[in-house]
Amino acid sequence: MEVRELKIPGCFEFTPRSFPDERGVFVSPYQEEPFVKVVGHPLRLAQSNHSRSRRGSVRGLHFADVPPGQAKYVYCPSGALLDVVVDIRAGSPTFGVWDAVRLDPVDFRAMYLPEGIGHAFIALEDDTVISYLCSTPYNPPAEHAISPMDPALGLPWPDDMELLLSQKDTAAPTLAEAESSGLLPRYDECLARYRELRILG
Ligand SMILES: Cc1cn([C@H]2C[C@H](O)[C@@H](COP(=O)(O)OP(=O)(O)O[C@H]3O[C@@H](C)C(=O)[C@@H](O)[C@H]3O)O2)c(=O)[nH]c1=O
């Protein structure tokens, strides 16, 4: 497994080894040992998510209240997508910084984003499937959105396709609006949560 830390410390890209043969391919997108080595604790698994999207569909930018927050381990088993992580933790030295990685079933790259990081992606092909492991269960009152079109963020959506957003994401506030209404996770609370998870193991 190759591991690369993204522009936001604590977010990682994992590239597993693939084993193609005449039947197809075998790959293990999540492997605990290299994960624990860089993150410092195993991934807690409360829920696995799967969604299928048309080309041009943008989902996000989403995040959950911290604590407990929701960490995600994301990969793309079918189609292709551009996965985006954004540091939306108020008070973080990298507040507002984003990074993006293409995920597809060629390299089977996976992304890990810890609690408090915003997540969005765009489907680059029809019938794109995203699959992700989540550390906590779905809790609608604790789930929030920020506009993926916020000009201050300037997320890297391709300009050669029509974008399709949910009503919730279309109506979502900008990062600055979310910050001034006190909606964002606080960096110090995120750090406390990461410490707690490392102690719990
Ligand atoms: C995320 C989620 C949604 N749902 C339901 C609620 C709703 O009726 C329907 C679609 O929900 P959404 O529009 O929020 O789905 P979507 O826009 O795909 O939301 C997802 O976006 C990406 C970027 C993420 O990181 C995820 O955590 C999640 O927030 O599915 C669940 O039952 N459980 C879940 O865990």
PDB file of C-alpha atoms and ligand atoms in Angstrom:
ATOM      1  CA  MET A   1       0.000   0.000   0.000  1.00  0.00           C
ATOM      2  CA  GLU A   2       1.393   3.387  -0.951  1.00  0.00           C
ATOM      3  CA  VAL A   3       0.393   6.244   1.333  1.00  0.00           C
ATOM      4  CA  ARG A   4       0.550   9.977   0.652  1.00  0.00           C
ATOM      5  CA  GLU A   5      -0.478  12.737   3.032  1.00  0.00           C
ATOM      6  CA  LEU A   6      -2.644  15.382   1.378  1.00  0.00           C
ATOM      7  CA  LYS A   7      -2.373  19.180   1.646  1.00  0.00           C
ATOM      8  CA  ILE A   8      -4.453  18.948   4.815  1.00  0.00           C
ATOM      9  CA  PRO A   9      -2.373  17.145   7.454  1.00  0.00           C
ATOM     10  CA  GLY A  10      -4.235  14.082   8.709  1.00  0.00           C
ATOM     11  CA  CYS A  11      -5.938  13.426   5.338  1.00  0.00           C
ATOM     12  CA  PHE A  12      -4.357  10.608   3.342  1.00  0.00           C
ATOM     13  CA  GLU A  13      -4.466   8.987  -0.072  1.00  0.00           C
ATOM     14  CA  PHE A  14      -3.967   5.200  -0.068  1.00  0.00           C
ATOM     15  CA  THR A  15      -3.016   3.306  -3.237  1.00  0.00           C
ATOM     16  CA  PRO A  16      -3.335  -0.455  -2.765  1.00  0.00           C
ATOM     17  CA  ARG A  17      -1.579  -3.066  -4.879  1.00  0.00           C
ATOM     18  CA  SER A  18      -3.903  -4.584  -7.508  1.00  0.00           C
ATOM     19  CA  PHE A  19      -3.702  -8.221  -8.622  1.00  0.00           C
ATOM     20  CA  PRO A  20      -5.060  -8.535 -12.163  1.00  0.00           C
ATOM     21  CA  ASP A  21      -5.385 -11.955 -13.798  1.00  0.00           C
ATOM     22  CA  GLU A  22      -7.396 -13.536 -16.607  1.00  0.00           C
ATOM     23  CA  ARG A  23     -10.533 -13.498 -14.413  1.00  0.00           C
ATOM     24  CA  GLY A  24     -10.360  -9.804 -13.571  1.00  0.00           C
ATOM     25  CA  VAL A  25      -8.699  -8.089 -10.640  1.00  0.00           C
ATOM     26  CA  PHE A  26      -8.369  -8.421  -6.864  1.00  0.00           C
ATOM     27  CA  VAL A  27      -7.635  -5.487  -4.579  1.00  0.00           C
ATOM     28  CA  SER A  28      -7.961  -4.560  -0.885  1.00  0.00           C
ATOM     29  CA  PRO A  29      -8.784  -0.846  -0.814  1.00  0.00           C
ATOM     30  CA  TYR A  30      -8.683  -0.704   3.023  1.00  0.00           C
ATOM     31  CA  GLN A  31      -5.881  -2.352   4.970  1.00  0.00           C
ATOM     32  CA  GLU A  32      -5.685  -1.792   8.706  1.00  0.00           C
ATOM     33  CA  GLU A  33      -1.919  -2.039   9.185  1.00  0.00           C
ATOM     34  CA  PRO A  34      -0.793   0.813   6.887  1.00  0.00           C
ATOM     35  CA  PHE A  35      -3.828   2.820   8.011  1.00  0.00           C
ATOM     36  CA  VAL A  36      -2.916   2.599  11.718  1.00  0.00           C
ATOM     37  CA  LYS A  37       0.710   3.399  10.931  1.00  0.00           C
ATOM     38  CA  VAL A  38      -0.169   6.849   9.598  1.00  0.00           C
ATOM     39  CA  VAL A  39      -3.447   7.694  11.347  1.00  0.00           C
ATOM     40  CA  GLY A  40      -2.536   6.365  14.788  1.00  0.00           C
ATOM     41  CA  HIS A  41      -5.669   4.315  15.413  1.00  0.00           C
ATOM     42  CA  PRO A  42      -7.812   1.807  13.474  1.00  0.00           C
ATOM     43  CA  LEU A  43     -10.795   2.998  11.467  1.00  0.00           C
ATOM     44  CA  ARG A  44     -13.966   2.619  13.493  1.00  0.00           C
ATOM     45  CA  LEU A  45     -16.643   1.147  11.284  1.00  0.00           C
ATOM     46  CA  ALA A  46     -20.250   2.091  12.050  1.00  0.00           C
ATOM     47  CA  GLN A  47     -21.684   2.212   8.545  1.00  0.00           C
ATOM     48  CA  SER A  48     -20.756   1.571   4.918  1.00  0.00           C
ATOM     49  CA  ASN A  49     -22.225   3.877   2.268  1.00  0.00           C
ATOM     50  CA  HIS A  50     -22.736   3.397  -1.452  1.00  0.00           C
ATOM     51  CA  SER A  51     -24.177   5.860  -3.942  1.00  0.00           C
ATOM     52  CA  ARG A  52     -24.436   5.873  -7.725  1.00  0.00           C
ATOM     53  CA  SER A  53     -24.346   9.144  -9.643  1.00  0.00           C
ATOM     54  CA  ARG A  54     -24.809  10.553 -13.097  1.00  0.00           C
ATOM     55  CA  ARG A  55     -21.913  12.354 -14.784  1.00  0.00           C
ATOM     56  CA  GLY A  56     -21.691  15.890 -13.464  1.00  0.00           C
ATOM     57  CA  SER A  57     -23.404  15.112 -10.138  1.00  0.00           C
ATOM     58  CA  VAL A  58     -21.798  16.980  -7.263  1.00  0.00           C
ATOM     59  CA  ARG A  59     -22.431  15.661  -3.737  1.00  0.00           C
ATOM     60  CA  GLY A  60     -21.288  17.748  -0.768  1.00  0.00           C
ATOM     61  CA  LEU A  61     -19.689  19.686   0.666  1.00  0.00           C
ATOM     62  CA  HIS A  62     -20.767  17.770   3.789  1.00  0.00           C
ATOM     63  CA  PHE A  63     -19.549  17.416   7.349  1.00  0.00           C
ATOM     64  CA  ALA A  64     -20.775  16.269  10.757  1.00  0.00           C
ATOM     65  CA  ASP A  65     -20.607  17.932  14.174  1.00  0.00           C
ATOM     66  CA  VAL A  66     -17.523  17.131  16.259  1.00  0.00           C
ATOM     67  CA  PRO A  67     -17.659  15.378  18.670  1.00  0.00           C
ATOM     68  CA  PRO A  68     -18.129  12.711  17.625  1.00  0.00           C
ATOM     69  CA  GLY A  69     -17.734  13.693  13.925  1.00  0.00           C
ATOM     70  CA  GLN A  70     -17.678  11.209  11.077  1.00  0.00           C
ATOM     71  CA  ALA A  71     -14.404  10.027   9.547  1.00  0.00           C
ATOM     72  CA  LYS A  72     -14.669   8.502   6.060  1.00  0.00           C
ATOM     73  CA  TYR A  73     -12.601   6.090   4.003  1.00  0.00           C
ATOM     74  CA  VAL A  74     -13.661   6.500   0.398  1.00  0.00           C
ATOM     75  CA  TYR A  75     -13.002   4.687  -2.895  1.00  0.00           C
ATOM     76  CA  CYS A  76     -14.605   4.294  -6.311  1.00  0.00           C
ATOM     77  CA  PRO A  77     -15.402   0.733  -7.479  1.00  0.00           C
ATOM     78  CA  SER A  78     -17.090   1.797 -10.748  1.00  0.00           C
ATOM     79  CA  GLY A  79     -16.936   4.847 -13.042  1.00  0.00           C
ATOM     80  CA  ALA A  80     -14.631   7.699 -11.973  1.00  0.00           C
ATOM     81  CA  LEU A  81     -14.887  10.633  -9.623  1.00  0.00           C
ATOM     82  CA  LEU A  82     -12.952  13.602  -8.365  1.00  0.00           C
ATOM     83  CA  ASP A  83     -12.910  13.452  -4.581  1.00  0.00           C
ATOM     84  CA  VAL A  84     -12.393  16.675  -2.644  1.00  0.00           C
ATOM     85  CA  VAL A  85     -11.485  17.236   0.996  1.00  0.00           C
ATOM     86  CA  VAL A  86     -11.710  20.694   2.574  1.00  0.00           C
ATOM     87  CA  ASP A  87     -10.404  21.883   5.924  1.00  0.00           C
ATOM     88  CA  ILE A  88     -13.452  23.560   7.448  1.00  0.00           C
ATOM     89  CA  ARG A  89     -12.266  23.317  11.085  1.00  0.00           C
ATOM     90  CA  ALA A  90     -12.524  26.786  12.600  1.00  0.00           C
ATOM     91  CA  GLY A  91      -9.114  27.820  13.923  1.00  0.00           C
ATOM     92  CA  SER A  92      -7.142  25.282  11.869  1.00  0.00           C
ATOM     93  CA  PRO A  93      -3.822  26.494  10.412  1.00  0.00           C
ATOM     94  CA  THR A  94      -5.012  25.061   7.066  1.00  0.00           C
ATOM     95  CA  PHE A  95      -8.584  26.443   7.304  1.00  0.00           C
ATOM     96  CA  GLY A  96     -10.083  26.748   3.796  1.00  0.00           C
ATOM     97  CA  VAL A  97      -7.401  24.574   2.162  1.00  0.00           C
ATOM     98  CA  TRP A  98      -8.662  21.811  -0.129  1.00  0.00           C
ATOM     99  CA  ASP A  99      -7.141  18.910  -1.993  1.00  0.00           C
ATOM    100  CA  ALA A 100      -8.570  16.681  -4.701  1.00  0.00           C
ATOM    101  CA  VAL A 101      -7.783  13.201  -6.010  1.00  0.00           C
ATOM    102  CA  ARG A 102      -9.246  11.230  -8.905  1.00  0.00           C
ATOM    103  CA  LEU A 103     -10.657   7.928  -7.664  1.00  0.00           C
ATOM    104  CA  ASP A 104     -11.420   5.118 -10.097  1.00  0.00           C
ATOM    105  CA  PRO A 105     -11.288   1.323 -10.463  1.00  0.00           C
ATOM    106  CA  VAL A 106      -7.991   1.533 -12.363  1.00  0.00           C
ATOM    107  CA  ASP A 107      -5.726   2.484  -9.446  1.00  0.00           C
ATOM    108  CA  PHE A 108      -8.326   1.896  -6.686  1.00  0.00           C
ATOM    109  CA  ARG A 109      -6.982   4.920  -4.813  1.00  0.00           C
ATOM    110  CA  ALA A 110      -8.778   5.603  -1.541  1.00  0.00           C
ATOM    111  CA  MET A 111      -9.054   8.783   0.507  1.00  0.00           C
ATOM    112  CA  TYR A 112      -9.218   9.078   4.269  1.00  0.00           C
ATOM    113  CA  LEU A 113     -10.642  12.161   5.883  1.00  0.00           C
ATOM    114  CA  PRO A 114     -10.774  12.448   9.652  1.00  0.00           C
ATOM    115  CA  GLU A 115     -13.548  13.954  11.780  1.00  0.00           C
ATOM    116  CA  GLY A 116     -14.247  17.627  11.060  1.00  0.00           C
ATOM    117  CA  ILE A 117     -13.068  17.643   7.423  1.00  0.00           C
ATOM    118  CA  GLY A 118     -15.558  18.553   4.692  1.00  0.00           C
ATOM    119  CA  HIS A 119     -16.152  16.069   1.873  1.00  0.00           C
ATOM    120  CA  ALA A 120     -17.468  16.499  -1.666  1.00  0.00           C
ATOM    121  CA  PHE A 121     -17.066  14.798  -5.010  1.00  0.00           C
ATOM    122  CA  ILE A 122     -18.144  14.983  -8.626  1.00  0.00           C
ATOM    123  CA  ALA A 123     -18.988  11.985 -10.806  1.00  0.00           C
ATOM    124  CA  LEU A 124     -16.874  12.160 -13.974  1.00  0.00           C
ATOM    125  CA  GLU A 125     -18.831   9.395 -15.737  1.00  0.00           C
ATOM    126  CA  ASP A 126     -22.390   8.104 -15.741  1.00  0.00           C
ATOM    127  CA  ASP A 127     -23.118   5.346 -13.221  1.00  0.00           C
ATOM    128  CA  THR A 128     -20.221   6.297 -10.999  1.00  0.00           C
ATOM    129  CA  VAL A 129     -20.300   4.441  -7.706  1.00  0.00           C
ATOM    130  CA  ILE A 130     -18.707   5.738  -4.534  1.00  0.00           C
ATOM    131  CA  SER A 131     -18.200   3.399  -1.645  1.00  0.00           C
ATOM    132  CA  TYR A 132     -17.146   4.549   1.785  1.00  0.00           C
ATOM    133  CA  LEU A 133     -16.672   3.365   5.315  1.00  0.00           C
ATOM    134  CA  CYS A 134     -17.908   5.698   8.044  1.00  0.00           C
ATOM    135  CA  SER A 135     -16.771   5.841  11.646  1.00  0.00           C
ATOM    136  CA  THR A 136     -20.160   6.844  13.074  1.00  0.00           C
ATOM    137  CA  PRO A 137     -23.785   6.183  12.109  1.00  0.00           C
ATOM    138  CA  TYR A 138     -25.873   8.638  10.092  1.00  0.00           C
ATOM    139  CA  ASN A 139     -27.236  11.314  12.408  1.00  0.00           C
ATOM    140  CA  PRO A 140     -29.268  13.819  10.325  1.00  0.00           C
ATOM    141  CA  PRO A 141     -29.401  16.657  12.918  1.00  0.00           C
ATOM    142  CA  ALA A 142     -25.591  16.607  13.135  1.00  0.00           C
ATOM    143  CA  GLU A 143     -25.040  16.575   9.335  1.00  0.00           C
ATOM    144  CA  HIS A 144     -24.431  19.875   7.553  1.00  0.00           C
ATOM    145  CA  ALA A 145     -23.628  21.221   4.116  1.00  0.00           C
ATOM    146  CA  ILE A 146     -21.553  24.070   2.735  1.00  0.00           C
ATOM    147  CA  SER A 147     -22.005  25.286  -0.812  1.00  0.00           C
ATOM    148  CA  PRO A 148     -19.708  23.363  -3.176  1.00  0.00           C
ATOM    149  CA  MET A 149     -19.904  26.423  -5.446  1.00  0.00           C
ATOM    150  CA  ASP A 150     -18.587  28.853  -2.797  1.00  0.00           C
ATOM    151  CA  PRO A 151     -16.348  31.139  -4.895  1.00  0.00           C
ATOM    152  CA  ALA A 152     -14.038  31.721  -1.932  1.00  0.00           C
ATOM    153  CA  LEU A 153     -13.252  28.003  -1.864  1.00  0.00           C
ATOM    154  CA  GLY A 154     -12.879  27.670  -5.644  1.00  0.00           C
ATOM    155  CA  LEU A 155     -13.316  23.899  -5.693  1.00  0.00           C
ATOM    156  CA  PRO A 156     -11.925  22.263  -8.844  1.00  0.00           C
ATOM    157  CA  TRP A 157     -15.104  21.259 -10.656  1.00  0.00           C
ATOM    158  CA  PRO A 158     -14.508  20.540 -14.351  1.00  0.00           C
ATOM    159  CA  ASP A 159     -15.948  23.143 -16.714  1.00  0.00           C
ATOM    160  CA  ASP A 160     -16.844  20.687 -19.495  1.00  0.00           C
ATOM    161  CA  MET A 161     -19.940  19.212 -17.870  1.00  0.00           C
ATOM    162  CA  GLU A 162     -23.281  20.381 -16.542  1.00  0.00           C
ATOM    163  CA  LEU A 163     -23.274  20.218 -12.752  1.00  0.00           C
ATOM    164  CA  LEU A 164     -26.153  18.569 -10.912  1.00  0.00           C
ATOM    165  CA  LEU A 165     -26.622  19.381  -7.210  1.00  0.00           C
ATOM    166  CA  SER A 166     -29.237  18.370  -4.634  1.00  0.00           C
ATOM    167  CA  GLN A 167     -31.602  21.063  -3.369  1.00  0.00           C
ATOM    168  CA  LYS A 168     -29.895  20.880   0.027  1.00  0.00           C
ATOM    169  CA  ASP A 169     -26.464  21.525  -1.458  1.00  0.00           C
ATOM    170  CA  THR A 170     -27.755  24.283  -3.771  1.00  0.00           C
ATOM    171  CA  ALA A 171     -29.191  26.116  -0.751  1.00  0.00           C
ATOM    172  CA  ALA A 172     -26.185  25.556   1.513  1.00  0.00           C
ATOM    173  CA  PRO A 173     -24.308  28.514   3.043  1.00  0.00           C
ATOM    174  CA  THR A 174     -20.807  29.559   2.052  1.00  0.00           C
ATOM    175  CA  LEU A 175     -17.890  28.648   4.297  1.00  0.00           C
ATOM    176  CA  ALA A 176     -17.782  32.226   5.654  1.00  0.00           C
ATOM    177  CA  GLU A 177     -21.531  32.168   6.409  1.00  0.00           C
ATOM    178  CA  ALA A 178     -21.216  28.791   8.134  1.00  0.00           C
ATOM    179  CA  GLU A 179     -18.305  30.098  10.176  1.00  0.00           C
ATOM    180  CA  SER A 180     -20.099  33.237  11.312  1.00  0.00           C
ATOM    181  CA  SER A 181     -23.179  31.249  12.348  1.00  0.00           C
ATOM    182  CA  GLY A 182     -20.995  28.975  14.504  1.00  0.00           C
ATOM    183  CA  LEU A 183     -21.829  25.868  12.456  1.00  0.00           C
ATOM    184  CA  LEU A 184     -18.287  24.670  11.850  1.00  0.00           C
ATOM    185  CA  PRO A 185     -16.351  22.111  13.878  1.00  0.00           C
ATOM    186  CA  ARG A 186     -13.679  23.713  16.066  1.00  0.00           C
ATOM    187  CA  TYR A 187     -10.088  22.719  15.421  1.00  0.00           C
ATOM    188  CA  ASP A 188      -9.279  22.286  19.131  1.00  0.00           C
ATOM    189  CA  GLU A 189     -12.282  19.988  19.582  1.00  0.00           C
ATOM    190  CA  CYS A 190     -11.183  17.947  16.552  1.00  0.00           C
ATOM    191  CA  LEU A 191      -7.666  17.589  17.975  1.00  0.00           C
ATOM    192  CA  ALA A 192      -9.156  16.456  21.296  1.00  0.00           C
ATOM    193  CA  ARG A 193     -11.256  13.871  19.452  1.00  0.00           C
ATOM    194  CA  TYR A 194      -8.215  12.562  17.501  1.00  0.00           C
ATOM    195  CA  ARG A 195      -6.291  12.233  20.800  1.00  0.00           C
ATOM    196  CA  GLU A 196      -9.173  10.365  22.370  1.00  0.00           C
ATOM    197  CA  LEU A 197      -9.366   7.951  19.402  1.00  0.00           C
ATOM    198  CA  ARG A 198      -5.625   7.258  19.597  1.00  0.00           C
ATOM    199  CA  ILE A 199      -5.946   6.465  23.321  1.00  0.00           C
ATOM    200  CA  LEU A 200      -8.971   4.212  22.744  1.00  0.00           C
ATOM    201  CA  GLY A 201      -7.038   2.456  19.922  1.00  0.00           C
TER     202      GLY A 201
HETATM  203  C1  LIG B   1     -25.667  10.175   3.938  1.00  0.00           C
HETATM  204  C2  LIG B   1     -26.967   9.397   4.228  1.00  0.00           C
HETATM  205  C3  LIG B   1     -28.128   9.692   3.566  1.00  0.00           C
HETATM  206  N1  LIG B   1     -29.265   9.018   3.845  1.00  0.00           N
HETATM  207  C4  LIG B   1     -30.489   9.369   3.103  1.00  0.00           C
HETATM  208  C5  LIG B   1     -30.975  10.781   3.342  1.00  0.00           C
HETATM  209  C6  LIG B   1     -31.562  11.180   2.007  1.00  0.00           C
HETATM  210  O1  LIG B   1     -32.931  10.802   1.961  1.00  0.00           O
HETATM  211  C7  LIG B   1     -30.798  10.362   0.996  1.00  0.00           C
HETATM  212  C8  LIG B   1     -29.753  11.173   0.235  1.00  0.00           C
HETATM  213  O2  LIG B   1     -28.979  11.874   1.199  1.00  0.00           O
HETATM  214  P1  LIG B   1     -27.972  13.020   0.768  1.00  0.00           P
HETATM  215  O3  LIG B   1     -28.610  13.880  -0.261  1.00  0.00           O
HETATM  216  O4  LIG B   1     -27.452  13.668   2.000  1.00  0.00           O
HETATM  217  O5  LIG B   1     -26.838  12.134   0.072  1.00  0.00           O
HETATM  218  P2  LIG B   1     -25.420  12.627  -0.449  1.00  0.00           P
HETATM  219  O6  LIG B   1     -25.536  13.991  -1.017  1.00  0.00           O
HETATM  220  O7  LIG B   1     -24.856  11.563  -1.276  1.00  0.00           O
HETATM  221  O8  LIG B   1     -24.613  12.748   0.929  1.00  0.00           O
HETATM  222  C9  LIG B   1     -23.324  12.236   1.054  1.00  0.00           C
HETATM  223  O9  LIG B   1     -22.418  13.153   0.439  1.00  0.00           O
HETATM  224  C10 LIG B   1     -21.042  12.804   0.542  1.00  0.00           C
HETATM  225  C11 LIG B   1     -20.244  13.915  -0.069  1.00  0.00           C
HETATM  226  C12 LIG B   1     -20.638  12.416   1.903  1.00  0.00           C
HETATM  227  O10 LIG B   1     -19.504  12.633   2.326  1.00  0.00           O
HETATM  228  C13 LIG B   1     -21.595  11.613   2.707  1.00  0.00           C
HETATM  229  O11 LIG B   1     -21.229  11.552   4.065  1.00  0.00           O
HETATM  230  C14 LIG B   1     -23.008  12.091   2.547  1.00  0.00           C
HETATM  231  O12 LIG B   1     -23.152  13.340   3.214  1.00  0.00           O
HETATM  232  O13 LIG B   1     -30.198   9.283   1.707  1.00  0.00           O
HETATM  233  C15 LIG B   1     -29.276   8.019   4.778  1.00  0.00           C
HETATM  234  O14 LIG B   1     -30.338   7.394   5.031  1.00  0.00           O
HETATM  235  N2  LIG B   1     -28.144   7.692   5.438  1.00  0.00           N
HETATM  236  C16 LIG B   1     -26.973   8.338   5.197  1.00  0.00           C
HETATM  237  O15 LIG B   1     -25.905   8.003   5.818  1.00  0.00           O
END
